[in-house]
Structures are given as structure tokens and as C-alpha cells.
mmCIF file of C-alpha atoms and ligand atoms in Angstrom:
data_model
loop_
_atom_site.group_PDB
_atom_site.id
_atom_site.type_symbol
_atom_site.label_atom_id
_atom_site.label_comp_id
_atom_site.label_asym_id
_atom_site.label_seq_id
_atom_site.Cartn_x
_atom_site.Cartn_y
_atom_site.Cartn_z
ATOM 1 C CA MET A 1 0.393 0.099 0.015
ATOM 2 C CA ALA A 2 1.320 3.558 -0.928
ATOM 3 C CA GLN A 3 2.428 5.658 2.199
ATOM 4 C CA THR A 4 1.464 9.138 2.237
ATOM 5 C CA PHE A 5 3.733 12.179 3.681
ATOM 6 C CA SER A 6 2.267 16.038 4.604
ATOM 7 C CA LYS A 7 5.988 17.435 5.265
ATOM 8 C CA VAL A 8 9.597 15.872 3.792
ATOM 9 C CA LEU A 9 13.030 16.720 4.747
ATOM 10 C CA VAL A 10 15.256 16.382 1.696
ATOM 11 C CA ALA A 11 18.631 16.584 2.648
ATOM 12 C CA GLY A 12 21.153 17.939 -0.039
ATOM 13 C CA GLY A 13 18.152 19.414 -2.069
ATOM 14 C CA ALA A 14 20.214 22.510 -3.091
ATOM 15 C CA GLY A 15 22.284 20.546 -5.431
ATOM 16 C CA PHE A 16 21.418 18.942 -8.825
ATOM 17 C CA ILE A 17 18.979 15.861 -8.581
ATOM 18 C CA GLY A 18 17.776 17.161 -4.799
ATOM 19 C CA SER A 19 16.546 20.517 -5.975
ATOM 20 C CA HIS A 20 14.661 18.492 -8.896
ATOM 21 C CA PHE A 21 13.177 16.017 -6.100
ATOM 22 C CA ALA A 22 12.019 18.943 -4.133
ATOM 23 C CA ARG A 23 10.203 20.196 -6.932
ATOM 24 C CA LEU A 24 8.142 17.150 -7.837
ATOM 25 C CA LEU A 25 7.351 17.196 -4.507
ATOM 26 C CA LEU A 26 5.995 20.529 -3.748
ATOM 27 C CA ARG A 27 4.436 20.719 -7.541
ATOM 28 C CA GLU A 28 3.311 17.369 -8.343
ATOM 29 C CA HIS A 29 2.524 16.082 -5.217
ATOM 30 C CA GLY A 30 1.562 18.617 -2.850
ATOM 31 C CA ILE A 31 3.985 17.664 -0.427
ATOM 32 C CA ALA A 32 5.974 20.336 1.991
ATOM 33 C CA ALA A 33 9.382 20.072 1.525
ATOM 34 C CA VAL A 34 12.068 21.032 4.274
ATOM 35 C CA VAL A 35 15.427 21.566 2.071
ATOM 36 C CA TYR A 36 18.270 20.918 4.756
ATOM 37 C CA ASP A 37 21.504 21.201 2.863
ATOM 38 C CA LYS A 38 24.941 22.417 4.265
ATOM 39 C CA LEU A 39 25.683 24.418 0.841
ATOM 40 C CA THR A 40 28.912 22.976 -0.073
ATOM 41 C CA TYR A 41 30.707 24.003 -3.097
ATOM 42 C CA ALA A 42 27.867 22.457 -4.854
ATOM 43 C CA GLY A 43 25.065 23.667 -3.113
ATOM 44 C CA ASN A 44 23.284 26.553 -4.687
ATOM 45 C CA LEU A 45 20.312 28.278 -3.690
ATOM 46 C CA ASP A 46 19.897 29.382 -7.307
ATOM 47 C CA ASN A 47 18.718 26.231 -7.923
ATOM 48 C CA LEU A 48 15.490 26.926 -5.424
ATOM 49 C CA ALA A 49 14.752 30.267 -6.155
ATOM 50 C CA ASP A 50 11.465 29.460 -8.100
ATOM 51 C CA MET A 51 10.422 27.305 -5.008
ATOM 52 C CA ASP A 52 11.265 30.409 -2.167
ATOM 53 C CA GLY A 53 8.082 32.261 -0.832
ATOM 54 C CA ASP A 54 6.042 28.947 -1.519
ATOM 55 C CA PRO A 55 4.021 28.606 2.085
ATOM 56 C CA GLY A 56 5.114 24.582 1.339
ATOM 57 C CA PHE A 57 8.813 25.201 1.070
ATOM 58 C CA ALA A 58 11.062 26.069 3.503
ATOM 59 C CA PHE A 59 15.196 26.236 3.152
ATOM 60 C CA VAL A 60 17.418 25.253 6.422
ATOM 61 C CA GLN A 61 21.732 25.484 6.066
ATOM 62 C CA GLY A 62 23.285 22.224 8.012
ATOM 63 C CA ASP A 63 25.378 19.494 7.958
ATOM 64 C CA ILE A 64 23.931 16.091 8.075
ATOM 65 C CA ALA A 65 26.423 15.027 10.348
ATOM 66 C CA ASP A 66 25.270 17.544 12.649
ATOM 67 C CA ALA A 67 22.607 15.654 14.479
ATOM 68 C CA GLY A 68 21.347 18.278 17.094
ATOM 69 C CA ALA A 69 20.686 21.060 13.582
ATOM 70 C CA LEU A 70 19.389 17.953 11.942
ATOM 71 C CA ALA A 71 16.719 16.947 14.598
ATOM 72 C CA LEU A 72 15.645 20.559 14.862
ATOM 73 C CA ALA A 73 15.155 20.820 11.056
ATOM 74 C CA ALA A 74 13.628 17.502 10.723
ATOM 75 C CA HIS A 75 10.820 18.248 13.322
ATOM 76 C CA GLY A 76 7.538 18.008 11.942
ATOM 77 C CA CYS A 77 8.213 15.958 9.045
ATOM 78 C CA ASP A 78 7.229 12.222 8.316
ATOM 79 C CA ALA A 79 9.899 11.543 6.080
ATOM 80 C CA ILE A 80 13.466 12.017 5.454
ATOM 81 C CA VAL A 81 15.347 11.902 1.485
ATOM 82 C CA ASN A 82 18.781 11.983 1.641
ATOM 83 C CA PHE A 83 20.545 13.273 -1.122
ATOM 84 C CA ALA A 84 23.371 14.643 0.812
ATOM 85 C CA ALA A 85 26.812 13.934 -0.371
ATOM 86 C CA GLU A 86 30.323 14.335 -2.065
ATOM 87 C CA THR A 87 29.579 13.033 -5.265
ATOM 88 C CA HIS A 88 32.441 14.001 -7.743
ATOM 89 C CA VAL A 89 34.553 10.673 -8.140
ATOM 90 C CA ASP A 90 37.527 12.711 -9.639
ATOM 91 C CA ARG A 91 37.606 14.544 -6.401
ATOM 92 C CA SER A 92 37.166 11.752 -4.127
ATOM 93 C CA ILE A 93 40.435 10.676 -5.678
ATOM 94 C CA ALA A 94 42.004 13.707 -5.045
ATOM 95 C CA ASP A 95 41.285 14.474 -1.644
ATOM 96 C CA PRO A 96 38.636 11.372 0.154
ATOM 97 C CA GLU A 97 38.436 12.528 3.366
ATOM 98 C CA ALA A 98 35.521 14.860 2.991
ATOM 99 C CA PHE A 99 33.587 11.741 1.374
ATOM 100 C CA LEU A 100 34.274 9.752 4.591
ATOM 101 C CA GLU A 101 32.782 12.713 6.884
ATOM 102 C CA THR A 102 29.571 12.977 4.504
ATOM 103 C CA ASP A 103 29.008 9.802 2.516
ATOM 104 C CA VAL A 104 29.893 7.650 5.789
ATOM 105 C CA THR A 105 29.482 9.616 8.853
ATOM 106 C CA GLY A 106 26.730 11.974 8.157
ATOM 107 C CA THR A 107 24.629 8.679 6.581
ATOM 108 C CA TYR A 108 25.304 7.138 9.533
ATOM 109 C CA ARG A 109 23.939 10.384 11.646
ATOM 110 C CA LEU A 110 20.939 10.886 9.461
ATOM 111 C CA MET A 111 19.881 7.593 10.026
ATOM 112 C CA GLN A 112 20.608 7.673 14.028
ATOM 113 C CA THR A 113 18.578 10.717 14.022
ATOM 114 C CA ALA A 114 15.386 9.290 11.590
ATOM 115 C CA LEU A 115 15.079 6.913 14.186
ATOM 116 C CA GLU A 116 15.302 8.784 17.488
ATOM 117 C CA LEU A 117 12.670 11.106 16.239
ATOM 118 C CA GLY A 118 10.568 8.044 14.804
ATOM 119 C CA ILE A 119 10.366 8.931 11.387
ATOM 120 C CA GLY A 120 7.935 7.043 9.213
ATOM 121 C CA LYS A 121 10.285 6.701 6.054
ATOM 122 C CA VAL A 122 13.887 7.190 4.847
ATOM 123 C CA VAL A 123 15.023 7.291 1.307
ATOM 124 C CA GLN A 124 19.306 6.693 1.011
ATOM 125 C CA VAL A 125 19.937 8.364 -2.234
ATOM 126 C CA SER A 126 22.938 5.906 -3.556
ATOM 127 C CA THR A 127 24.579 5.006 -6.819
ATOM 128 C CA ASP A 128 24.781 2.224 -9.492
ATOM 129 C CA GLU A 129 29.088 2.649 -8.797
ATOM 130 C CA VAL A 130 28.762 0.813 -5.638
ATOM 131 C CA TYR A 131 28.252 -2.544 -8.183
ATOM 132 C CA GLY A 132 32.018 -1.225 -9.631
ATOM 133 C CA ASP A 133 32.537 -2.281 -13.530
ATOM 134 C CA VAL A 134 30.010 -4.295 -15.096
ATOM 135 C CA ALA A 135 31.810 -6.055 -17.650
ATOM 136 C CA ALA A 136 28.534 -7.863 -19.420
ATOM 137 C CA GLY A 137 24.543 -8.282 -18.278
ATOM 138 C CA SER A 138 23.081 -5.470 -16.225
ATOM 139 C CA ALA A 139 23.715 -5.229 -12.278
ATOM 140 C CA ASP A 140 20.190 -6.035 -10.393
ATOM 141 C CA GLU A 141 19.817 -5.066 -6.808
ATOM 142 C CA ASP A 142 21.607 -8.483 -5.271
ATOM 143 C CA TRP A 143 25.025 -8.059 -7.474
ATOM 144 C CA PRO A 144 28.113 -7.976 -5.821
ATOM 145 C CA LEU A 145 29.016 -4.241 -4.376
ATOM 146 C CA VAL A 146 32.812 -3.727 -5.641
ATOM 147 C CA PRO A 147 33.521 -0.049 -5.795
ATOM 148 C CA SER A 148 36.446 1.828 -7.693
ATOM 149 C CA SER A 149 36.475 5.075 -6.091
ATOM 150 C CA PRO A 150 36.882 6.532 -2.498
ATOM 151 C CA TYR A 151 33.720 7.981 -3.726
ATOM 152 C CA SER A 152 31.969 4.503 -4.285
ATOM 153 C CA ALA A 153 33.262 3.311 -1.656
ATOM 154 C CA SER A 154 31.867 5.722 0.619
ATOM 155 C CA LYS A 155 28.319 5.755 -0.609
ATOM 156 C CA ALA A 156 28.576 1.860 -0.535
ATOM 157 C CA ALA A 157 29.217 1.886 3.202
ATOM 158 C CA GLY A 158 26.291 4.512 3.346
ATOM 159 C CA ASP A 159 24.273 1.333 1.822
ATOM 160 C CA LEU A 160 25.318 -0.926 4.095
ATOM 161 C CA LEU A 161 24.959 1.119 7.104
ATOM 162 C CA ALA A 162 21.490 1.515 5.849
ATOM 163 C CA PHE A 163 20.495 -2.264 5.972
ATOM 164 C CA ALA A 164 22.074 -2.755 9.252
ATOM 165 C CA PHE A 165 19.751 0.174 10.581
ATOM 166 C CA ALA A 166 16.691 -1.544 8.661
ATOM 167 C CA ARG A 167 17.608 -4.823 9.955
ATOM 168 C CA THR A 168 18.846 -4.227 13.736
ATOM 169 C CA TYR A 169 16.883 -1.230 14.481
ATOM 170 C CA ARG A 170 13.906 -1.869 12.177
ATOM 171 C CA LEU A 171 14.359 1.584 10.495
ATOM 172 C CA PRO A 172 12.277 1.928 7.658
ATOM 173 C CA VAL A 173 15.098 2.527 5.558
ATOM 174 C CA CYS A 174 15.195 2.378 1.355
ATOM 175 C CA VAL A 175 18.414 2.500 -0.795
ATOM 176 C CA THR A 176 18.246 4.047 -4.139
ATOM 177 C CA ARG A 177 20.795 3.283 -6.709
ATOM 178 C CA GLY A 178 20.356 5.320 -9.868
ATOM 179 C CA SER A 179 22.700 5.894 -12.626
ATOM 180 C CA ASN A 180 24.370 8.729 -14.395
ATOM 181 C CA THR A 181 21.824 11.563 -14.262
ATOM 182 C CA TYR A 182 22.049 14.596 -16.501
ATOM 183 C CA GLY A 183 19.915 17.259 -17.165
ATOM 184 C CA PRO A 184 19.738 21.074 -15.701
ATOM 185 C CA ASN A 185 20.992 22.721 -12.781
ATOM 186 C CA GLN A 186 24.095 20.007 -12.681
ATOM 187 C CA TYR A 187 27.482 21.478 -11.209
ATOM 188 C CA PRO A 188 29.633 21.783 -14.267
ATOM 189 C CA GLU A 189 32.371 19.369 -13.128
ATOM 190 C CA LYS A 190 30.687 16.417 -14.347
ATOM 191 C CA LEU A 191 31.117 15.512 -18.140
ATOM 192 C CA ILE A 192 27.720 16.551 -19.737
ATOM 193 C CA PRO A 193 27.738 20.183 -18.693
ATOM 194 C CA LEU A 194 31.363 20.344 -18.435
ATOM 195 C CA PHE A 195 31.680 19.910 -21.630
ATOM 196 C CA VAL A 196 28.545 21.800 -22.932
ATOM 197 C CA THR A 197 29.773 24.985 -20.656
ATOM 198 C CA ASN A 198 33.409 24.317 -22.033
ATOM 199 C CA ALA A 199 32.400 24.305 -25.699
ATOM 200 C CA LEU A 200 30.097 27.662 -25.104
ATOM 201 C CA GLU A 201 33.504 29.333 -23.509
ATOM 202 C CA GLY A 202 35.506 28.343 -26.308
ATOM 203 C CA LEU A 203 37.500 25.550 -24.201
ATOM 204 C CA SER A 204 38.352 22.546 -24.901
ATOM 205 C CA LEU A 205 36.664 19.230 -23.987
ATOM 206 C CA PRO A 206 38.818 16.863 -21.861
ATOM 207 C CA LEU A 207 38.431 13.695 -22.619
ATOM 208 C CA TYR A 208 39.930 10.934 -20.268
ATOM 209 C CA GLY A 209 41.759 8.614 -21.647
ATOM 210 C CA ASP A 210 40.081 6.280 -24.849
ATOM 211 C CA GLY A 211 36.745 7.808 -24.210
ATOM 212 C CA LEU A 212 35.205 4.364 -24.514
ATOM 213 C CA GLN A 213 33.879 4.221 -21.264
ATOM 214 C CA ARG A 214 30.169 3.486 -20.986
ATOM 215 C CA ARG A 215 27.709 5.284 -18.519
ATOM 216 C CA ASP A 216 23.700 4.457 -18.895
ATOM 217 C CA TRP A 217 22.040 8.541 -18.865
ATOM 218 C CA LEU A 218 19.263 8.954 -16.739
ATOM 219 C CA HIS A 219 17.159 12.198 -17.046
ATOM 220 C CA VAL A 220 16.979 14.156 -13.992
ATOM 221 C CA GLU A 221 13.315 14.423 -13.522
ATOM 222 C CA ASP A 222 12.918 10.346 -14.030
ATOM 223 C CA HIS A 223 15.645 9.881 -11.080
ATOM 224 C CA ALA A 224 13.593 12.417 -9.196
ATOM 225 C CA ARG A 225 10.297 10.160 -9.688
ATOM 226 C CA GLY A 226 12.299 7.027 -9.729
ATOM 227 C CA VAL A 227 13.048 8.358 -5.832
ATOM 228 C CA ALA A 228 9.770 9.499 -5.076
ATOM 229 C CA THR A 229 8.212 6.089 -6.280
ATOM 230 C CA VAL A 230 10.594 4.660 -3.494
ATOM 231 C CA LEU A 231 9.704 7.006 -1.008
ATOM 232 C CA PHE A 232 5.806 6.172 -1.349
ATOM 233 C CA GLU A 233 5.897 2.611 -2.826
ATOM 234 C CA GLY A 234 9.502 1.056 -1.302
ATOM 235 C CA GLU A 235 9.650 -1.995 1.072
ATOM 236 C CA PRO A 236 12.171 -0.769 4.017
ATOM 237 C CA GLY A 237 15.446 -2.875 3.793
ATOM 238 C CA GLN A 238 15.429 -2.939 0.101
ATOM 239 C CA ALA A 239 17.696 -1.279 -2.621
ATOM 240 C CA TYR A 240 16.257 -0.420 -6.069
ATOM 241 C CA ASN A 241 17.620 0.590 -9.108
ATOM 242 C CA VAL A 242 16.751 3.460 -11.154
ATOM 243 C CA GLY A 243 18.640 2.989 -14.937
ATOM 244 C CA GLY A 244 17.573 5.195 -17.740
ATOM 245 C CA GLY A 245 18.582 2.342 -20.229
ATOM 246 C CA ASN A 246 20.284 4.429 -22.489
ATOM 247 C CA GLU A 247 23.690 3.206 -22.353
ATOM 248 C CA ARG A 248 26.120 5.867 -24.358
ATOM 249 C CA THR A 249 30.067 5.657 -24.562
ATOM 250 C CA ASN A 250 31.822 8.985 -23.737
ATOM 251 C CA ARG A 251 33.110 9.749 -26.893
ATOM 252 C CA GLU A 252 29.615 9.012 -28.306
ATOM 253 C CA ILE A 253 27.979 11.915 -25.508
ATOM 254 C CA THR A 254 30.600 14.112 -26.957
ATOM 255 C CA ASP A 255 30.345 13.530 -30.440
ATOM 256 C CA ILE A 256 26.395 14.946 -29.939
ATOM 257 C CA ILE A 257 27.451 17.941 -28.068
ATOM 258 C CA LEU A 258 29.961 18.871 -30.590
ATOM 259 C CA ARG A 259 26.749 18.428 -33.112
ATOM 260 C CA GLU A 260 24.443 20.383 -31.361
ATOM 261 C CA LEU A 261 26.895 23.217 -30.997
ATOM 262 C CA ASP A 262 28.420 23.093 -34.289
ATOM 263 C CA LEU A 263 32.117 22.414 -33.218
ATOM 264 C CA PRO A 264 34.925 20.621 -34.831
ATOM 265 C CA ALA A 265 36.377 16.900 -33.594
ATOM 266 C CA SER A 266 39.027 19.348 -32.746
ATOM 267 C CA ALA A 267 37.700 20.817 -29.881
ATOM 268 C CA VAL A 268 38.403 17.447 -28.005
ATOM 269 C CA LYS A 269 41.400 17.385 -26.064
ATOM 270 C CA HIS A 270 42.634 13.779 -24.913
ATOM 271 C CA VAL A 271 43.872 13.561 -21.935
ATOM 272 C CA GLU A 272 45.358 11.304 -19.374
ATOM 273 C CA ASP A 273 42.874 8.950 -17.871
ATOM 274 C CA ARG A 274 41.205 9.078 -14.158
ATOM 275 C CA PRO A 275 42.698 6.382 -12.190
ATOM 276 C CA GLY A 276 41.220 3.176 -11.350
ATOM 277 C CA HIS A 277 38.632 4.369 -14.176
ATOM 278 C CA ASP A 278 35.130 1.961 -14.050
ATOM 279 C CA ARG A 279 34.498 0.781 -18.044
ATOM 280 C CA ARG A 280 30.866 0.242 -17.694
ATOM 281 C CA TYR A 281 28.021 0.819 -15.585
ATOM 282 C CA SER A 282 24.531 -0.913 -16.654
ATOM 283 C CA LEU A 283 21.903 -1.187 -14.451
ATOM 284 C CA ASP A 284 18.933 -3.873 -14.193
ATOM 285 C CA SER A 285 15.974 -1.786 -13.000
ATOM 286 C CA SER A 286 13.028 -4.479 -13.499
ATOM 287 C CA LYS A 287 12.627 -4.205 -9.593
ATOM 288 C CA LEU A 288 11.132 -0.626 -9.543
ATOM 289 C CA LYS A 289 9.289 -0.948 -12.677
ATOM 290 C CA THR A 290 7.004 -3.427 -10.696
ATOM 291 C CA LEU A 291 6.407 -0.415 -8.515
ATOM 292 C CA GLY A 292 4.990 1.265 -11.810
ATOM 293 C CA TRP A 293 8.059 3.321 -12.201
ATOM 294 C CA GLN A 294 9.890 3.578 -15.366
ATOM 295 C CA PRO A 295 12.044 6.378 -17.528
ATOM 296 C CA LEU A 296 9.761 8.947 -19.405
ATOM 297 C CA MET A 297 12.361 11.169 -20.951
ATOM 298 C CA ALA A 298 14.057 9.420 -24.704
ATOM 299 C CA PHE A 299 17.620 9.956 -24.412
ATOM 300 C CA GLU A 300 17.902 12.309 -27.480
ATOM 301 C CA ARG A 301 14.911 14.623 -26.637
ATOM 302 C CA GLY A 302 16.363 14.895 -23.301
ATOM 303 C CA ILE A 303 20.314 15.686 -23.904
ATOM 304 C CA THR A 304 19.044 17.946 -26.343
ATOM 305 C CA GLN A 305 17.092 19.764 -24.243
ATOM 306 C CA THR A 306 19.794 19.677 -21.953
ATOM 307 C CA ILE A 307 22.418 21.477 -23.962
ATOM 308 C CA ARG A 308 20.007 23.983 -24.699
ATOM 309 C CA TRP A 309 19.464 24.887 -21.246
ATOM 310 C CA TYR A 310 22.896 25.551 -20.490
ATOM 311 C CA ARG A 311 23.519 27.655 -23.798
ATOM 312 C CA ASP A 312 20.272 29.747 -22.583
ATOM 313 C CA ASN A 313 20.912 29.885 -18.896
ATOM 314 C CA ARG A 314 24.602 31.059 -19.377
ATOM 315 C CA ALA A 315 24.455 33.076 -15.782
ATOM 316 C CA TRP A 316 23.454 30.232 -13.741
ATOM 317 C CA TRP A 317 26.967 28.146 -14.848
ATOM 318 C CA GLU A 318 29.029 31.389 -15.376
ATOM 319 C CA ARG A 319 29.028 32.459 -11.827
ATOM 320 C CA ILE A 320 30.119 28.778 -10.951
ATOM 321 C CA LYS A 321 32.447 28.710 -13.371
ATOM 322 C CA SER A 322 33.964 32.102 -12.389
ATOM 323 C CA GLY A 323 34.290 31.466 -8.643
ATOM 324 C CA GLU A 324 37.121 30.113 -6.600
ATOM 325 C CA ALA A 325 35.824 26.627 -5.908
ATOM 326 C CA PHE A 326 35.696 25.880 -9.515
ATOM 327 C CA THR A 327 38.714 27.046 -11.069
ATOM 328 C CA GLN A 328 40.730 26.038 -8.187
ATOM 329 C CA TRP A 329 39.825 22.785 -8.743
ATOM 330 C CA ARG A 330 40.407 22.712 -12.280
ATOM 331 C CA GLU A 331 43.594 23.924 -11.827
ATOM 332 C CA ARG A 332 44.348 21.087 -9.491
ATOM 333 C CA TRP A 333 42.963 18.567 -11.547
ATOM 334 C CA TYR A 334 43.099 19.196 -15.607
ATOM 335 C CA ALA A 335 46.646 21.259 -15.469
ATOM 336 C CA GLY A 336 48.805 18.029 -14.635
ATOM 337 C CA ARG A 337 46.901 15.759 -16.844
ATOM 338 C CA GLU A 338 47.209 17.410 -20.545
HETATM 339 P P1 NAD B 401 25.193 17.632 -5.953
HETATM 340 O O1 NAD B 401 26.576 17.422 -6.143
HETATM 341 O O2 NAD B 401 24.634 18.206 -6.829
HETATM 342 O O3 NAD B 401 24.353 17.929 -4.598
HETATM 343 C C1 NAD B 401 25.032 17.807 -3.425
HETATM 344 C C2 NAD B 401 24.525 18.519 -2.218
HETATM 345 O O4 NAD B 401 24.283 17.589 -0.963
HETATM 346 C C3 NAD B 401 24.855 19.720 -2.105
HETATM 347 O O5 NAD B 401 23.557 21.044 -2.336
HETATM 348 C C4 NAD B 401 25.769 19.444 -1.092
HETATM 349 O O6 NAD B 401 25.702 21.476 -0.708
HETATM 350 C C5 NAD B 401 24.964 19.225 -0.182
HETATM 351 N N1 NAD B 401 25.757 18.347 0.986
HETATM 352 C C6 NAD B 401 26.886 18.206 0.562
HETATM 353 N N2 NAD B 401 27.956 17.838 1.887
HETATM 354 C C7 NAD B 401 26.411 18.240 2.577
HETATM 355 C C8 NAD B 401 26.543 17.683 3.919
HETATM 356 N N3 NAD B 401 27.224 17.343 4.803
HETATM 357 N N4 NAD B 401 25.016 17.783 5.113
HETATM 358 C C9 NAD B 401 24.288 18.332 4.291
HETATM 359 N N5 NAD B 401 24.227 18.826 2.764
HETATM 360 C C10 NAD B 401 25.264 18.273 1.996
HETATM 361 O O7 NAD B 401 24.879 15.934 -5.870
HETATM 362 P P2 NAD B 401 23.788 15.366 -7.279
HETATM 363 O O8 NAD B 401 24.398 14.908 -8.061
HETATM 364 O O9 NAD B 401 22.293 16.118 -7.106
HETATM 365 O O10 NAD B 401 23.514 13.433 -6.122
HETATM 366 C C11 NAD B 401 22.461 13.518 -5.061
HETATM 367 C C12 NAD B 401 22.778 12.270 -4.793
HETATM 368 O O11 NAD B 401 22.687 11.391 -5.554
HETATM 369 C C13 NAD B 401 23.970 11.689 -4.244
HETATM 370 O O12 NAD B 401 23.974 11.047 -2.835
HETATM 371 C C14 NAD B 401 24.806 11.046 -5.204
HETATM 372 O O13 NAD B 401 25.901 10.116 -4.996
HETATM 373 C C15 NAD B 401 23.091 10.035 -5.781
HETATM 374 N N6 NAD B 401 23.894 10.180 -7.084
HETATM 375 C C16 NAD B 401 23.857 11.237 -8.221
HETATM 376 C C17 NAD B 401 24.016 10.541 -9.577
HETATM 377 C C18 NAD B 401 24.300 11.680 -10.530
HETATM 378 O O14 NAD B 401 25.107 11.358 -11.663
HETATM 379 N N7 NAD B 401 24.716 13.013 -10.573
HETATM 380 C C19 NAD B 401 23.505 9.440 -9.699
HETATM 381 C C20 NAD B 401 23.228 8.578 -8.848
HETATM 382 C C21 NAD B 401 22.888 8.923 -7.875
HETATM 383 O O1 DAU B 402 26.867 6.540 -12.169
HETATM 384 C C1 DAU B 402 26.098 7.398 -11.610
HETATM 385 C C2 DAU B 402 27.459 8.416 -10.945
HETATM 386 O O2 DAU B 402 27.229 9.420 -11.911
HETATM 387 C C3 DAU B 402 27.198 9.009 -9.795
HETATM 388 O O3 DAU B 402 27.353 8.417 -8.437
HETATM 389 C C4 DAU B 402 27.891 10.553 -9.545
HETATM 390 O O4 DAU B 402 27.803 10.990 -8.119
HETATM 391 C C5 DAU B 402 28.337 11.405 -10.769
HETATM 392 O O5 DAU B 402 29.146 12.020 -10.923
HETATM 393 C C6 DAU B 402 28.439 10.568 -11.663
HETATM 394 O O6 DAU B 402 29.765 9.792 -11.785
HETATM 395 P P1 DAU B 402 30.566 9.565 -13.134
HETATM 396 O O7 DAU B 402 32.383 9.363 -12.626
HETATM 397 O O8 DAU B 402 30.234 8.334 -13.873
HETATM 398 O O9 DAU B 402 30.487 10.732 -13.638
HETATM 399 P P2 DAU B 402 31.076 11.927 -14.340
HETATM 400 O O10 DAU B 402 30.552 13.219 -15.081
HETATM 401 O O11 DAU B 402 32.260 12.657 -13.588
HETATM 402 O O12 DAU B 402 32.290 11.450 -15.544
HETATM 403 C C7 DAU B 402 31.285 10.735 -16.518
HETATM 404 C C8 DAU B 402 31.959 10.078 -17.437
HETATM 405 O O13 DAU B 402 32.425 10.959 -18.069
HETATM 406 C C9 DAU B 402 33.112 9.101 -16.611
HETATM 407 O O14 DAU B 402 33.597 7.858 -17.530
HETATM 408 C C10 DAU B 402 34.649 9.951 -16.894
HETATM 409 C C11 DAU B 402 34.647 10.643 -17.980
HETATM 410 N N1 DAU B 402 34.937 12.303 -18.132
HETATM 411 C C12 DAU B 402 34.493 12.878 -16.693
HETATM 412 C C13 DAU B 402 35.000 14.144 -17.001
HETATM 413 C C14 DAU B 402 34.540 15.343 -15.646
HETATM 414 C C15 DAU B 402 35.722 12.804 -19.027
HETATM 415 O O15 DAU B 402 36.204 12.108 -20.244
HETATM 416 N N2 DAU B 402 36.501 14.057 -18.640
HETATM 417 C C16 DAU B 402 35.906 14.935 -17.609
HETATM 418 O O16 DAU B 402 36.359 15.809 -17.832
#
């Protein structure tokens, strides 16, 4: 039976997917959303601007690892959905510490707080990267967890903590494992927004290694709807894959961007590969489909709309790319790889 909720705390809701999810709750489901977010370099109040002033919307700045502040913000909420995380694989390779603090300790504190408050449902938003390289076939939820990077290892630890809390303390928590997500409002350190905005700025597109790594692309609104389905229908203690069903190599993605922006192949710069780079991710999402979810956005339409969104919303990403957090990262990571 579907659960209903009146007010949901959306941790990490000032980021990419969480902000789309908060909007989905408010606008499509009439559910109040309290966005709780630390506002790290990736958190962005611009992502929430259109909801500001809505009586069903509130924003609280805070860290999920700060149990006291989290408990105050969650007062009156009947569910918590946790998007809060350090999310960039390359940053986890350069500096893993923050990933352990948020994705492991922060996730633990969030679940402990939810337990103490008697929260009716918790969704821990995780990733297909916990399965590591999927050389052939598609990973279902029972696939072994073989994470490759400090990021995916920290997310896998969060998944295991969630299952432990479900079994030992009967916390009603589900885990979602989404595939590579794209769409408006994604921080421009990730492949698609980095390449599109670099192309728009006249900069080169730094393709790692041979560019033949494969990812399964999922539109952000489909990802948000998948998480909502698990919130309403998911069985506690269970994981649910949320895959787009659109496998593409990085070269194919790059070619689409070049074509859409009318740029030559020479705009691509082949750079040193990411250490430990997973070659392929692929998800079997049939379990979530039995709950009525399926991805609705056709990839060709979604990627074209996304490229156009970055073209038409330069102020959104120019503010980020001209800031210190971004420029220091670019110098630190890319300078030595060319
Ligand atoms: P993002 O980096 O855009 O946003 C993360 C948000 O979390 C930011 O607003 C940040 O300020 C906030 N945050 C970070 N540490 C925090 C802390 N300690 N306390 C409170 N807030 C904190 O990330 P995203 O791409 O929207 O990803 C959201 C979730 O979805 C993550 O858990 C990620 O692992 C997962 N995921 C992402 C993808 C993808 O392709 N983007 C795919 C599958 C799963
Ligand atoms: O699969 C889900 C995951 O997808 C999420 O859990 C992560 O939070 C999210 O960041 C994403 O991880 P990836 O490592 O797959 O995404 P990223 O955009 O960093 O890279 C996608 C692919 O593009 C990957 O094979 C590396 C490659 N790449 C990336 C960058 C930033 C490049 O070739 N050049 C680049 O400059």
C-alpha cells in the first residue's frame, strides 16, 4: 500500500537532483519540502529560487553530520530523503576525507536521528557506482558491491549502514541506486555540463583515456520520480535500481555535444585517464518497474533540451565557473593531465 506524507526533509536539496526532487514533491504531489543543505561548493540556492516564498517550502542550512541541527530541521517531518553527499569521483581521488565525513559519518548520523525522531520513512539516495565495473549484463540489486573509487566506496558504506539500520533497529529505510544523471542545474564539473559549458566558452573538452567508457544516462526528472516511487511504495530494507536504459560511450556523448553546438572534432582534447576508471555501468531496473516507475524522457530529446538549457542559462553556470571553488579545482585536476 502506498504511504502518504505531508512534510518531507530533503537533505542535499540545494544540489542537482535534490532540487528537482523538492520541486517534484511540492508541485506534483502537494507535499511540503524542507531542504536541509550544508551549501558546500556544490550547493546552490539558485537551484531553489523558484520555490522560495511557496508556503510549502523551507530552507535550512546545515550539515547531515550535525545531528542536533538536523533533528531541529526535521521537526514535524514524516519522511527524510537523503541526497546529501560529496558526489564527484575525481575529487574523491584527489581528496577522499570529505567523502568519508559526509557519505559515511553523515549518513550514519542522519539514520540515527531519523530513528530517534521516529521518522516514518527514510530514502538513502545511492548510486550504480557501488557495483563497480559491470563488464557484461546488467547489475540487479543483489549484484556484489565492488566499488572502485573513494566516492563509490563511501556510498557503498552508506548503503550497508542503511541495511544494518533496517535490520537491527527496524528503521524504515530504502536505498535507491541511480545511474548517471543529466539535465539542467548540474554542477559543471560533471561530464555533460562541463563539456557543454566548455564548448560554449571556447575551451577544449578534456576526454579521459580512450573515451570508450560506457555510462547509462538517466534524465534528472526520471531520477527524481524514481526516488519518489521508492519513498511512497518501497519496502523498508530493500534497494531499488533507477537506470535510464540509455548506454552511451563518452565519445558518443562528446559527438552529440559537438554536433549540437556545431563544433569540430578538434575541440576535443585527449587527456590522461582517471585512475581506477570504471569502464561500464549497467543497471537492471525491473524491481522498481514493478512499483510502476519507468523512465519517460527519450535520451535524444533530453540531451538536446539539456544542451540548450546551458546555452540559454549562461548566468547560472558562469557564476559557478568564475568562482574560486571551480577555478582552483580545474587548475588542480586538469593542469597535470594534459
Ligand atoms: P550534487 O553534488 O549536485 O549535490 C549534493 C548536495 O549535497 C549539495 O547541495 C551539497 O551542498 C549537499 N551536501 C554535501 N555535503 C553535505 C552535508 N554534509 N550536509 C548537508 N548537505 C550536504 O549531487 P547530485 O548529483 O545531485 O547527487 C545527489 C545524490 O544522488 C548523491 O547522494 C549522489 O551520490 C547520488 N547520485 C548522483 C548521480 C548523478 O549522476 N549525479 C547518480 C546517482 C546517484
Ligand atoms: O553513475 C552514477 C554516478 O555518476 C554518480 O554516482 C556520481 O555522483 C556522478 O558524478 C557520476 O559519476 P561519473 O564518474 O560517472 O560521472 P562524471 O560526469 O564525473 O564522468 C562521466 C564519464 O565521463 C566518466 O567515464 C569520466 C568521463 N569524464 C569526466 C570528466 C569530468 C571525462 O572523460 N572527462 C572529464 O573531464
